CSV table of C-alpha atoms in Angstrom, one decimal:
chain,number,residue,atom,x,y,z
Y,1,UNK,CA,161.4,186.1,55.4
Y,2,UNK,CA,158.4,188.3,53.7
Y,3,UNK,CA,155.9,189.8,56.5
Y,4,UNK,CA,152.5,188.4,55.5
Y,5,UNK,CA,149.0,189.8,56.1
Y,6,UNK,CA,147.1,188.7,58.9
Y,7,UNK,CA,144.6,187.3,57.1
Y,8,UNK,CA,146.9,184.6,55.2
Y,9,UNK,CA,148.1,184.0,58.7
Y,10,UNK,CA,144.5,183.1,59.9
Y,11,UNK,CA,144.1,180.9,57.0
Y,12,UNK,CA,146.8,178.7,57.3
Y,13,UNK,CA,147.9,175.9,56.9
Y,14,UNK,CA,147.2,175.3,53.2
Y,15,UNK,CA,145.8,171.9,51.3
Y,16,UNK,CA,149.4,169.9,51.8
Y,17,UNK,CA,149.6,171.3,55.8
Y,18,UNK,CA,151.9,173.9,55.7
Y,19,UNK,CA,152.4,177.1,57.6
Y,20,UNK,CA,155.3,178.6,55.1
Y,21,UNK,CA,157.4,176.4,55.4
Y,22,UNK,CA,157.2,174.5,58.1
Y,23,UNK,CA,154.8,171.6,58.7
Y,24,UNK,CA,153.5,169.5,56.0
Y,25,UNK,CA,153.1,165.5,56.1
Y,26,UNK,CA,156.9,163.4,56.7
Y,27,UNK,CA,155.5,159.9,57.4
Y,28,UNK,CA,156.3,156.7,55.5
Y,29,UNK,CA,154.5,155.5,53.1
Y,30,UNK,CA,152.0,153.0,55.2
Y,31,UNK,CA,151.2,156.2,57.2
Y,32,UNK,CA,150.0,157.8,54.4
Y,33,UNK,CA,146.4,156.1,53.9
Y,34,UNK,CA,145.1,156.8,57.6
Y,35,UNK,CA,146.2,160.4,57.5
Y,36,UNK,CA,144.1,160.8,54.5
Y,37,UNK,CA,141.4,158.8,55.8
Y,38,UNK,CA,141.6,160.9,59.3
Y,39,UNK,CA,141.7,164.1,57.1
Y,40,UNK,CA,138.6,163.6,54.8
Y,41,UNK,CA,137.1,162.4,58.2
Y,42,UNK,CA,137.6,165.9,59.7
Y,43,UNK,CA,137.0,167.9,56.8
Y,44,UNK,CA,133.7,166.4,56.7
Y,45,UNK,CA,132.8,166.8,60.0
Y,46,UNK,CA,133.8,170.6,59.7
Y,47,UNK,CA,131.2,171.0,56.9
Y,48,UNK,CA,128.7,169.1,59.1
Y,49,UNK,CA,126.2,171.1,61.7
Y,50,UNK,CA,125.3,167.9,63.2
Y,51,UNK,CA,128.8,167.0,64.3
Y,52,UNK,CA,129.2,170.6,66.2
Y,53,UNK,CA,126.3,170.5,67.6
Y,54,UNK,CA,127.4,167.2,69.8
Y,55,UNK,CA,131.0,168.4,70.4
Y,56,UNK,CA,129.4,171.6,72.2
Y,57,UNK,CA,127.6,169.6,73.5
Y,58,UNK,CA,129.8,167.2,75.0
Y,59,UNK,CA,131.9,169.9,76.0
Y,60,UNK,CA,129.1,171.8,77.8
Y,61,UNK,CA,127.6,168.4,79.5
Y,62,UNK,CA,130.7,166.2,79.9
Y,63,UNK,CA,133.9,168.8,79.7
Y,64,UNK,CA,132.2,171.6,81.8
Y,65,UNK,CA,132.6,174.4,79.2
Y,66,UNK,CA,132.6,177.3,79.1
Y,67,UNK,CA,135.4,177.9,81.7
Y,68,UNK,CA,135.6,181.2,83.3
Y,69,UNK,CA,137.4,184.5,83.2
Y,70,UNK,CA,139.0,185.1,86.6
Y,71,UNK,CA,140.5,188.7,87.7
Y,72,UNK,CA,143.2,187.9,89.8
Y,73,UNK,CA,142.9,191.0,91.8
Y,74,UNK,CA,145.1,190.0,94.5
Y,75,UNK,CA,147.9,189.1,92.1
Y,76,UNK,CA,147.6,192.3,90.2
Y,77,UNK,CA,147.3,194.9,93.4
Y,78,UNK,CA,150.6,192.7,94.6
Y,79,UNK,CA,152.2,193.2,91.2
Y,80,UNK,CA,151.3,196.7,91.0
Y,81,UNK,CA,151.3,197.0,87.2
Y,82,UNK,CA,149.1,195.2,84.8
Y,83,UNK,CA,145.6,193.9,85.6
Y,84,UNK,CA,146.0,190.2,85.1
Y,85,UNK,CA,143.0,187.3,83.8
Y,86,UNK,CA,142.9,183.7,84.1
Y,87,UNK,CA,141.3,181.5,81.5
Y,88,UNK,CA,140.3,178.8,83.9
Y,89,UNK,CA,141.3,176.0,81.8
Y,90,UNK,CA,142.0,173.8,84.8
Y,91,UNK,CA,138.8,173.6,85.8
Y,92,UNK,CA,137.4,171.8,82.8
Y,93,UNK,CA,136.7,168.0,83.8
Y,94,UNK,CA,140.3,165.9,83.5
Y,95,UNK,CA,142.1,169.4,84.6
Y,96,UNK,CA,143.7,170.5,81.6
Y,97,UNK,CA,142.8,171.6,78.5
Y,98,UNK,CA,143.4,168.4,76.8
Y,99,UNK,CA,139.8,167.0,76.8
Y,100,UNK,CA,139.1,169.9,73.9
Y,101,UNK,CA,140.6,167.7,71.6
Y,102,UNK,CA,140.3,164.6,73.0
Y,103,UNK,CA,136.1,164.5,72.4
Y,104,UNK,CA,137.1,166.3,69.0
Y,105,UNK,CA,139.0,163.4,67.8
Y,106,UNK,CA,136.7,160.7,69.9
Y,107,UNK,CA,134.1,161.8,67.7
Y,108,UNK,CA,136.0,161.8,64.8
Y,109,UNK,CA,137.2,157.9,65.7
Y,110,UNK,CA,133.2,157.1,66.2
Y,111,UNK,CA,132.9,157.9,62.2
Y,112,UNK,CA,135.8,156.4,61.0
Y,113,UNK,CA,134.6,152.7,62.8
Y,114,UNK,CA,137.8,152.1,64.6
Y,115,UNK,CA,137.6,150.7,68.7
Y,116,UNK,CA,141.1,151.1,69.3
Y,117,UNK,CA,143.0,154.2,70.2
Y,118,UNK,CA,146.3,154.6,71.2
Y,119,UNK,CA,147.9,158.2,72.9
Y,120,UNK,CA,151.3,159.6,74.2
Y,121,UNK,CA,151.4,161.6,77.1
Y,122,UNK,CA,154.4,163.5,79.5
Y,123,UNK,CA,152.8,165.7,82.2
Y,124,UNK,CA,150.1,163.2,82.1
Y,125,UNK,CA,146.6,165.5,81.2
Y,126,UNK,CA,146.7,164.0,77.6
Y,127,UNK,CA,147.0,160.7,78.9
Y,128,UNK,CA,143.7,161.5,81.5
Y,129,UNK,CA,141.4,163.0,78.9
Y,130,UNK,CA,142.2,160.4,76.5
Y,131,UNK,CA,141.4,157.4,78.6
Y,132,UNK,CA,138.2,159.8,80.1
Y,133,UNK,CA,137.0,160.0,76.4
Y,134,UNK,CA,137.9,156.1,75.8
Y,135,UNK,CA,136.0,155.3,78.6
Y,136,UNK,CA,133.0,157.7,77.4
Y,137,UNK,CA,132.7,156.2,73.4
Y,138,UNK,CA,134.0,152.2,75.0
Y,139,UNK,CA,136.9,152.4,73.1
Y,140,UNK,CA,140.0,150.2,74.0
Y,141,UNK,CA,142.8,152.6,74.7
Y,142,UNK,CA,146.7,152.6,75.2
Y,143,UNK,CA,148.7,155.0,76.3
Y,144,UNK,CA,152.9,155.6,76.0
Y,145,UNK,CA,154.6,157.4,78.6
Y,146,UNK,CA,157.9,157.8,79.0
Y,147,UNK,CA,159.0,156.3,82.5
Y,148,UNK,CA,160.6,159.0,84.2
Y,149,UNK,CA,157.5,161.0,83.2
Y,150,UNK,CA,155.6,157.8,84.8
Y,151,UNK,CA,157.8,158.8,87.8
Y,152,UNK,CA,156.9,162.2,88.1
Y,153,UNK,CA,153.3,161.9,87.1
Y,154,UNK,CA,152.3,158.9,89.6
Y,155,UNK,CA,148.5,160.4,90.1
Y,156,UNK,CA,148.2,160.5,86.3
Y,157,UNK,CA,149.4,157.3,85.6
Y,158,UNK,CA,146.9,155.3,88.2
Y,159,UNK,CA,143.9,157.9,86.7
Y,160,UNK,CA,144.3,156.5,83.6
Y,161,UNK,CA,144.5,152.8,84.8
Y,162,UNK,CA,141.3,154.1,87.0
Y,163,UNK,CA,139.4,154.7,83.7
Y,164,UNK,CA,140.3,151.4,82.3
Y,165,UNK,CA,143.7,152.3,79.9
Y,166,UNK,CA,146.8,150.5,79.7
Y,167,UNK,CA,149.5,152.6,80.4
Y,168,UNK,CA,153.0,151.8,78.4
Y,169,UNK,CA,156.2,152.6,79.7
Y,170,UNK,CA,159.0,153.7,77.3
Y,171,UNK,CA,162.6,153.2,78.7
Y,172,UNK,CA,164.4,154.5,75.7
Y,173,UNK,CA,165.9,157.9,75.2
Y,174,UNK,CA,165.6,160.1,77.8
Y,175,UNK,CA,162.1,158.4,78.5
Y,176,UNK,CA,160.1,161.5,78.4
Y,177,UNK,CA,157.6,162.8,75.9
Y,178,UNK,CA,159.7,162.3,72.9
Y,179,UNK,CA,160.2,158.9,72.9
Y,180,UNK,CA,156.8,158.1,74.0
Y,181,UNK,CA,155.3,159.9,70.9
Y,182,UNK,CA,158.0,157.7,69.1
Y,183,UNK,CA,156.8,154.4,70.1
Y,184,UNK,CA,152.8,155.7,69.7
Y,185,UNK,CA,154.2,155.8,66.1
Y,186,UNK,CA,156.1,152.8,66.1
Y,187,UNK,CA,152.5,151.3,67.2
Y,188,UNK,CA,150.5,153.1,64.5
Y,189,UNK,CA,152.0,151.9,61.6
Y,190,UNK,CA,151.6,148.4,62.9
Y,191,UNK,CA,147.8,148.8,63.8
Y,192,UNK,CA,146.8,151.6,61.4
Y,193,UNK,CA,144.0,149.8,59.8
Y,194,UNK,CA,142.0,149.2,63.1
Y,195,UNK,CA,144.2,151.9,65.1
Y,196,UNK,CA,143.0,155.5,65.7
Y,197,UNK,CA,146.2,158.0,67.0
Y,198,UNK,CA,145.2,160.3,69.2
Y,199,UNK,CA,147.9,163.0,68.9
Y,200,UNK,CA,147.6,165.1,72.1
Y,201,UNK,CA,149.5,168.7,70.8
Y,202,UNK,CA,149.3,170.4,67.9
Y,203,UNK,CA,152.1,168.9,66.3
Y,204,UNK,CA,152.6,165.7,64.0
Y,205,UNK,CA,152.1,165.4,60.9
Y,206,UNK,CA,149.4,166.9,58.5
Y,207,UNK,CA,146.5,167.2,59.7
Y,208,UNK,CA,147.2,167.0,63.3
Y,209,UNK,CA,148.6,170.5,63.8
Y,210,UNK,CA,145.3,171.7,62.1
Y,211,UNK,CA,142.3,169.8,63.7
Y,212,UNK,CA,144.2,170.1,67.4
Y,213,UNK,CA,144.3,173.8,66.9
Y,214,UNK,CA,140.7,174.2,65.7
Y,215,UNK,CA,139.2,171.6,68.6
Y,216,UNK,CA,141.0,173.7,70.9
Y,217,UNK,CA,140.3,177.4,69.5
Y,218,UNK,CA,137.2,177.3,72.0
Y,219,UNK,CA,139.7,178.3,74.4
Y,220,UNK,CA,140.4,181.8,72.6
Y,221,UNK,CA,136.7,182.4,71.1
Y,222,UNK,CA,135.4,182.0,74.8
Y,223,UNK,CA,138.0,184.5,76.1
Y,224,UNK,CA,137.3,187.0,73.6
Y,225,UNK,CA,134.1,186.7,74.1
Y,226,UNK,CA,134.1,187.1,77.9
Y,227,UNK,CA,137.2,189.6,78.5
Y,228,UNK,CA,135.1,192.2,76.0
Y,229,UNK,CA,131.2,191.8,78.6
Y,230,UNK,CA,133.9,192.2,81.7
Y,231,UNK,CA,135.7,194.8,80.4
Y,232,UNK,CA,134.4,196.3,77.2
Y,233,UNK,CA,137.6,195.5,75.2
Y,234,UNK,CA,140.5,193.3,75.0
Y,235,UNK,CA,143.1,192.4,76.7
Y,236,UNK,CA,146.4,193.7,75.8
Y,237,UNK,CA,148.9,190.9,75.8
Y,238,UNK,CA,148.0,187.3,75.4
Y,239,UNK,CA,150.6,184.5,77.6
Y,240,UNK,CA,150.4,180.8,77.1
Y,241,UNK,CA,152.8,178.2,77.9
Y,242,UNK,CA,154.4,176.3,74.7
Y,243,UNK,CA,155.5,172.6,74.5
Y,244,UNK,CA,154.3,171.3,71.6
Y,245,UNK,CA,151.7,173.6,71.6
Y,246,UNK,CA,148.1,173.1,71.4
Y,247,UNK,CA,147.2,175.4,74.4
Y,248,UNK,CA,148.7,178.6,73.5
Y,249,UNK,CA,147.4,178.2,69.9
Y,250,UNK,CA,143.7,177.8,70.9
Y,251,UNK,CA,144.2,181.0,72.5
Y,252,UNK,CA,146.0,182.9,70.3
Y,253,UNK,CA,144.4,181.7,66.8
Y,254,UNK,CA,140.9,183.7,67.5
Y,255,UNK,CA,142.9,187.2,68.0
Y,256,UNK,CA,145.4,186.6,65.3
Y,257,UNK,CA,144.1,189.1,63.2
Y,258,UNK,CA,143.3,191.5,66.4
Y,259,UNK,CA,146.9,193.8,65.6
Y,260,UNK,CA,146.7,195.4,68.6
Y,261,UNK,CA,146.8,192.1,71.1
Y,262,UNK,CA,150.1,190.9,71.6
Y,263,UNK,CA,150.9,187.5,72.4
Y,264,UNK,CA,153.7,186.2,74.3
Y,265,UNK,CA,154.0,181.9,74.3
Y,266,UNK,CA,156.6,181.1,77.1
Y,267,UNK,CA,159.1,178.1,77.1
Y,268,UNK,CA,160.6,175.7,79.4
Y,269,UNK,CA,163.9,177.2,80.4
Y,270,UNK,CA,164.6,174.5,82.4
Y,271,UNK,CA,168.2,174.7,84.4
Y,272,UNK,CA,170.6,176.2,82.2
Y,273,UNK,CA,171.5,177.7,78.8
Y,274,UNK,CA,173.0,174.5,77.6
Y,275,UNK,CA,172.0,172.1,75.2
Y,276,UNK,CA,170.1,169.2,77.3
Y,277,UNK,CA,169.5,171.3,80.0
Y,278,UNK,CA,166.0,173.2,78.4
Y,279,UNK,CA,163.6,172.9,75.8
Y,280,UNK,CA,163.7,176.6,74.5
Y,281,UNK,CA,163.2,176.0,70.5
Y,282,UNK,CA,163.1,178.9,69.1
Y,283,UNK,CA,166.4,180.3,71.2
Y,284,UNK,CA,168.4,177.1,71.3
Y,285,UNK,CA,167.3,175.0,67.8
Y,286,UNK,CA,166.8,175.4,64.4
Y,287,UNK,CA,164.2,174.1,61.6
Y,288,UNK,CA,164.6,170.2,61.5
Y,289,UNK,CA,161.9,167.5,60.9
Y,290,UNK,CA,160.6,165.4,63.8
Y,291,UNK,CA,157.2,163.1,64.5
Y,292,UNK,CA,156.2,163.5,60.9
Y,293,UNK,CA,156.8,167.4,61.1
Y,294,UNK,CA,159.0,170.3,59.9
Y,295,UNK,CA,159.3,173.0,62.8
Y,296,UNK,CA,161.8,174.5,64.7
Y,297,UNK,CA,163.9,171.5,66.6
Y,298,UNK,CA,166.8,171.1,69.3
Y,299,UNK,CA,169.4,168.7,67.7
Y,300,UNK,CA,173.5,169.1,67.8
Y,301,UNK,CA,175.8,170.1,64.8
Y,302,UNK,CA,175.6,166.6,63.8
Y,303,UNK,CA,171.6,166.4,63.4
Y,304,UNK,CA,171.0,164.4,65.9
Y,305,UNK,CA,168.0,165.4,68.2
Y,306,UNK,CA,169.0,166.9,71.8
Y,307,UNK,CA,168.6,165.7,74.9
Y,308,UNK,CA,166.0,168.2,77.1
Y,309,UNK,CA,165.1,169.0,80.2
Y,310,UNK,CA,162.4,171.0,81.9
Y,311,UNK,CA,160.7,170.2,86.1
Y,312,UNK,CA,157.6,170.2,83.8
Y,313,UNK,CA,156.8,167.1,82.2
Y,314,UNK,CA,154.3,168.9,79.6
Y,315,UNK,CA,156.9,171.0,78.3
Y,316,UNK,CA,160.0,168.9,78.1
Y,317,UNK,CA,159.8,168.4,73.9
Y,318,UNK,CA,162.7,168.7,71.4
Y,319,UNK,CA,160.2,170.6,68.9
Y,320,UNK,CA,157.4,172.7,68.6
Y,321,UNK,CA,153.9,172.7,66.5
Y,322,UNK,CA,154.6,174.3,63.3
Y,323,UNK,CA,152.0,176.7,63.4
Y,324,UNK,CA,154.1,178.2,66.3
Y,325,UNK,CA,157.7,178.4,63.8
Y,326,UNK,CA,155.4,180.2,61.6
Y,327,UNK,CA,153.9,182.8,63.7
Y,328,UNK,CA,157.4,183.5,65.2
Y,329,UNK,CA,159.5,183.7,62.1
Y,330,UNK,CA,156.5,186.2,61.1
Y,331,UNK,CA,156.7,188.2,64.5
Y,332,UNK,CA,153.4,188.1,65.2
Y,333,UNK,CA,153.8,186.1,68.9
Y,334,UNK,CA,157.0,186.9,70.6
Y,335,UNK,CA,158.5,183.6,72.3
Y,336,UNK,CA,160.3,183.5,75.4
Y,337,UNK,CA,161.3,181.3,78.2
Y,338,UNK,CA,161.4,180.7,82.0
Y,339,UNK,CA,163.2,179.0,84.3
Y,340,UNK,CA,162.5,176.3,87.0
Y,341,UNK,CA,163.5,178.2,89.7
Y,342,UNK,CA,161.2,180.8,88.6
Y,343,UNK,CA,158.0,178.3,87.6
Y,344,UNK,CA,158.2,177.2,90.7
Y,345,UNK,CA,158.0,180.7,92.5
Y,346,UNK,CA,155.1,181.1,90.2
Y,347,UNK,CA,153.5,178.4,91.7
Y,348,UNK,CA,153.5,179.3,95.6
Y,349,UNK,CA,152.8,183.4,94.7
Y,350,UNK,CA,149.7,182.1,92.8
Y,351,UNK,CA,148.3,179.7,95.4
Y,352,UNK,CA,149.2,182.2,98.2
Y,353,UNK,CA,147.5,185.5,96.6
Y,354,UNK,CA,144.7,183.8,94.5
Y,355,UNK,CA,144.0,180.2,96.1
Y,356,UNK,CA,144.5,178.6,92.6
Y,357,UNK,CA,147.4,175.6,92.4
Y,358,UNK,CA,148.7,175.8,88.5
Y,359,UNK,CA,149.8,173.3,86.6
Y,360,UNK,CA,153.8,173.6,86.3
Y,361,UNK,CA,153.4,174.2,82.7
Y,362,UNK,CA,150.7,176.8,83.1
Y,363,UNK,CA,153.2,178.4,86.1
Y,364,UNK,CA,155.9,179.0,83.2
Y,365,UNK,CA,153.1,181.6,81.7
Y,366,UNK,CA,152.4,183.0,84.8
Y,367,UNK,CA,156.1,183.8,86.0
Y,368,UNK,CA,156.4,185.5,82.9
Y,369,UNK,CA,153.2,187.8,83.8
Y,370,UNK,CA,154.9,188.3,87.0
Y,371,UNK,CA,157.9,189.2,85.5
Y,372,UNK,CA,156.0,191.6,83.1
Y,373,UNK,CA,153.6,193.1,85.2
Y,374,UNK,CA,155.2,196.1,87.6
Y,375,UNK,CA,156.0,198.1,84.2
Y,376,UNK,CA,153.2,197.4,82.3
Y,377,UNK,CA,150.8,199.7,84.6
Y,378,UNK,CA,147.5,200.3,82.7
Y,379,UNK,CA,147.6,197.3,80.6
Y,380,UNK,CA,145.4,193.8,81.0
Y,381,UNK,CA,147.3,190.4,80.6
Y,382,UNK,CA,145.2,187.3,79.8
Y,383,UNK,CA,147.2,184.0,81.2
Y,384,UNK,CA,145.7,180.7,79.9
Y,385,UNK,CA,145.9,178.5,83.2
Y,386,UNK,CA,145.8,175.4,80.9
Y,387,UNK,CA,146.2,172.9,83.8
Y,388,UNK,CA,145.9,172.5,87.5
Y,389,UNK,CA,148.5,171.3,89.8
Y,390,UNK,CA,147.3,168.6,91.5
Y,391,UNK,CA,149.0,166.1,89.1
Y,392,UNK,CA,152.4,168.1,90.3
Y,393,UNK,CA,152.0,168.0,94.4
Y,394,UNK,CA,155.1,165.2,94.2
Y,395,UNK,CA,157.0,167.5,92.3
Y,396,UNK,CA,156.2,170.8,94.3
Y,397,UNK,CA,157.3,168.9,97.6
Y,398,UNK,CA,160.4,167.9,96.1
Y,399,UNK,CA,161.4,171.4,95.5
Y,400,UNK,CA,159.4,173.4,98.3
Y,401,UNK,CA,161.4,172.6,101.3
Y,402,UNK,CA,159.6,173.2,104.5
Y,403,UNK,CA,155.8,172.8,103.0
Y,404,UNK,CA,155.5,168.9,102.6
């Protein structure tokens, strides 16, 4: 494929939702009046100073932004290379930076007139800031969650049930992410008319993969902002986590058109190299169409979509927001993966050196700083922290012998 400029990148997708050629709008036909309706909704409230003016503001008041820029000092004298930053993305109210786009689209609900509002959610933080925002503009609100991600995300699931959401569980497929999104759909086109879906990644049909990228775009325009007053420049590489998504885009969109910042979004690399056993896309699938989307997708010879695996619920997705299959067929953002074993190592250097618990997603960003770091001596990494790891304790005592 043709390089393109970075300005075509920045201004993408186009009117019919696509990022070259992935993306775009594969819904059936009853689908196609609400995603209409939801995008004239948010192109008008784009155009509209009144509607940015209470999304800062709910996000200053109510979220707790802006989130710091941390110098993990310790972590880089350790390291001995690169001078590593966290975006403190976990300390926003809900712990993770799903509430970005949750009071996006609440807002966005508010105009359209509709009470109820249904979600999906794996590691659980979607789930949270969607029943926090429910809660906040009285809507009703159900959330899907895949039961084994039920099992892992126990504190998640009784939060949302705290904040007055009723919390489906899906016992099809491999009962994670995937097949909760699948019945949030399945729900959708039943209750469209008086039905809001709040899609939690940037992923989905068009316009989801645009208006979660934009809601969360905060994160990188604060980032820029700050790492140039600490340091008088900017960082030299960029690392996110990548599941469907929505993180690592609202850092990286800002600097797109900064050549000289790389970005790295890291993958779950789960146990093993084989099919089922990770949910690497862009080393393990190829282009398919999934959840109303045409991206880059793990499925067997025959089509049919893969099995995955990763010890982080957020991040254990057969496909990927199409933005992302864009940027990397284009080079601009390098993709990689990590392991468990080495997430989890993430995790106890972080919280040793640094006092800060991550997320399990988040820890697959900072492994591969760690990794990174001793030859990379004169250079500054950035790390979005996206989540804390307080929804993960059960998980981390599972596989920390010796420290439960």
């Amino acid at each position: 494929m043709a390089a393109t400029t970075t300005t075509t990148i920045t201004t993408l997708p186009d009117a019919l939702g696509h990022f070259g050629p992935y993306g775009g709008r594969y819904v059936p036909e009853i689908l196609v009046a609400p995603l209409d309706q939801l995008e004239i909704a948010y192109d008008q409230a784009r155009a509209d100073d009144g509607f940015r003016d209470e999304l800062e503001n709910l996000s200053r008041r109510f979220a707790g932004r802006p989130t710091p820029l941390y110098h993990a000092k310790r972590l880089s004298r350790h390291l001995g290379g690169a001078e590593i930053y966290l975006k403190r993305e976990d300390l926003l109210h809900t712990g993770a930076h799903k509430i970005n786009n949750c009071l996006g689209q609440g807002l966005l609900v508010e105009r359209m007139g509709k009470k109820r509002v249904i979600a999906e959610t794996g590691a659980g933080q979607h789930g949270v800031a969607t029943a926090a925002a429910c809660a906040l503009f009285g809507f009703e609100c159900i959330v899907y969650m895949g039961e084994e991600d039920m099992r892992r995300q126990s504190p998640n699931v009784f939060r949302m049930r705290l904040m007055g959401a009723e919390v489906i569980g899906v016992d099809t497929g491999s009962r994670t992410l995937k097949d909760a999104i699948s019945e949030a759909m399945r729900d959708w086109v039943a209750h469209f008319e008086t039905t809001h879906y709040l899609l939690g990644s940037a992923l989905g049909p068009h316009p989801y993969p645009r208006m979660v990228r934009d809601f969360n775009s905060v994160i990188g325009r604060e980032a820029r902002r700050q790492f140039l007053d600490l340091t008088g420049g900017l960082p030299d590489v960029l690392m996110a986590c990548v599941g469907g998504g929505s993180n690592s885009i609202g850092l990286f969109h800002p600097f797109l058109e900064d050549e000289r910042v790389k970005m790295v979004g890291i993958e779950a690399g789960g146990r093993g190299h084989r099919l089922g056993e990770h949910a690497a896309r862009f080393s393990g699938g190829s282009p398919g169409v999934l959840h109303g989307t045409y991206s880059y997708l793990l499925q067997d010879e025959d089509g049919q979509i893969a099995l995955t695996h990763s010890v982080s619920a957020g991040l254990d997705y057969a496909t990927v927001g199409p933005e992302h299959s864009w940027l990397h067929d284009q080079g601009r953002v390098e993709y990689v993966s990590c392991s468990d074993e080495d997430a989890l190592e993430a995790v106890k250097l972080l919280s040793r050196l640094e006092g800060v618990i991550p997320a399990l997603e988040s820890a697959h960003a900072v492994a591969e700083a760690i990794r990174r770091a001793p030859d990379a001596k004169g250079q500054s990494f950035l790390i979005n922290l996206s989540g804390r790891g307080d929804k993960d304790i059960g998980i981390f005592r599972e596989n920390m012998p010796g420290l439960g």
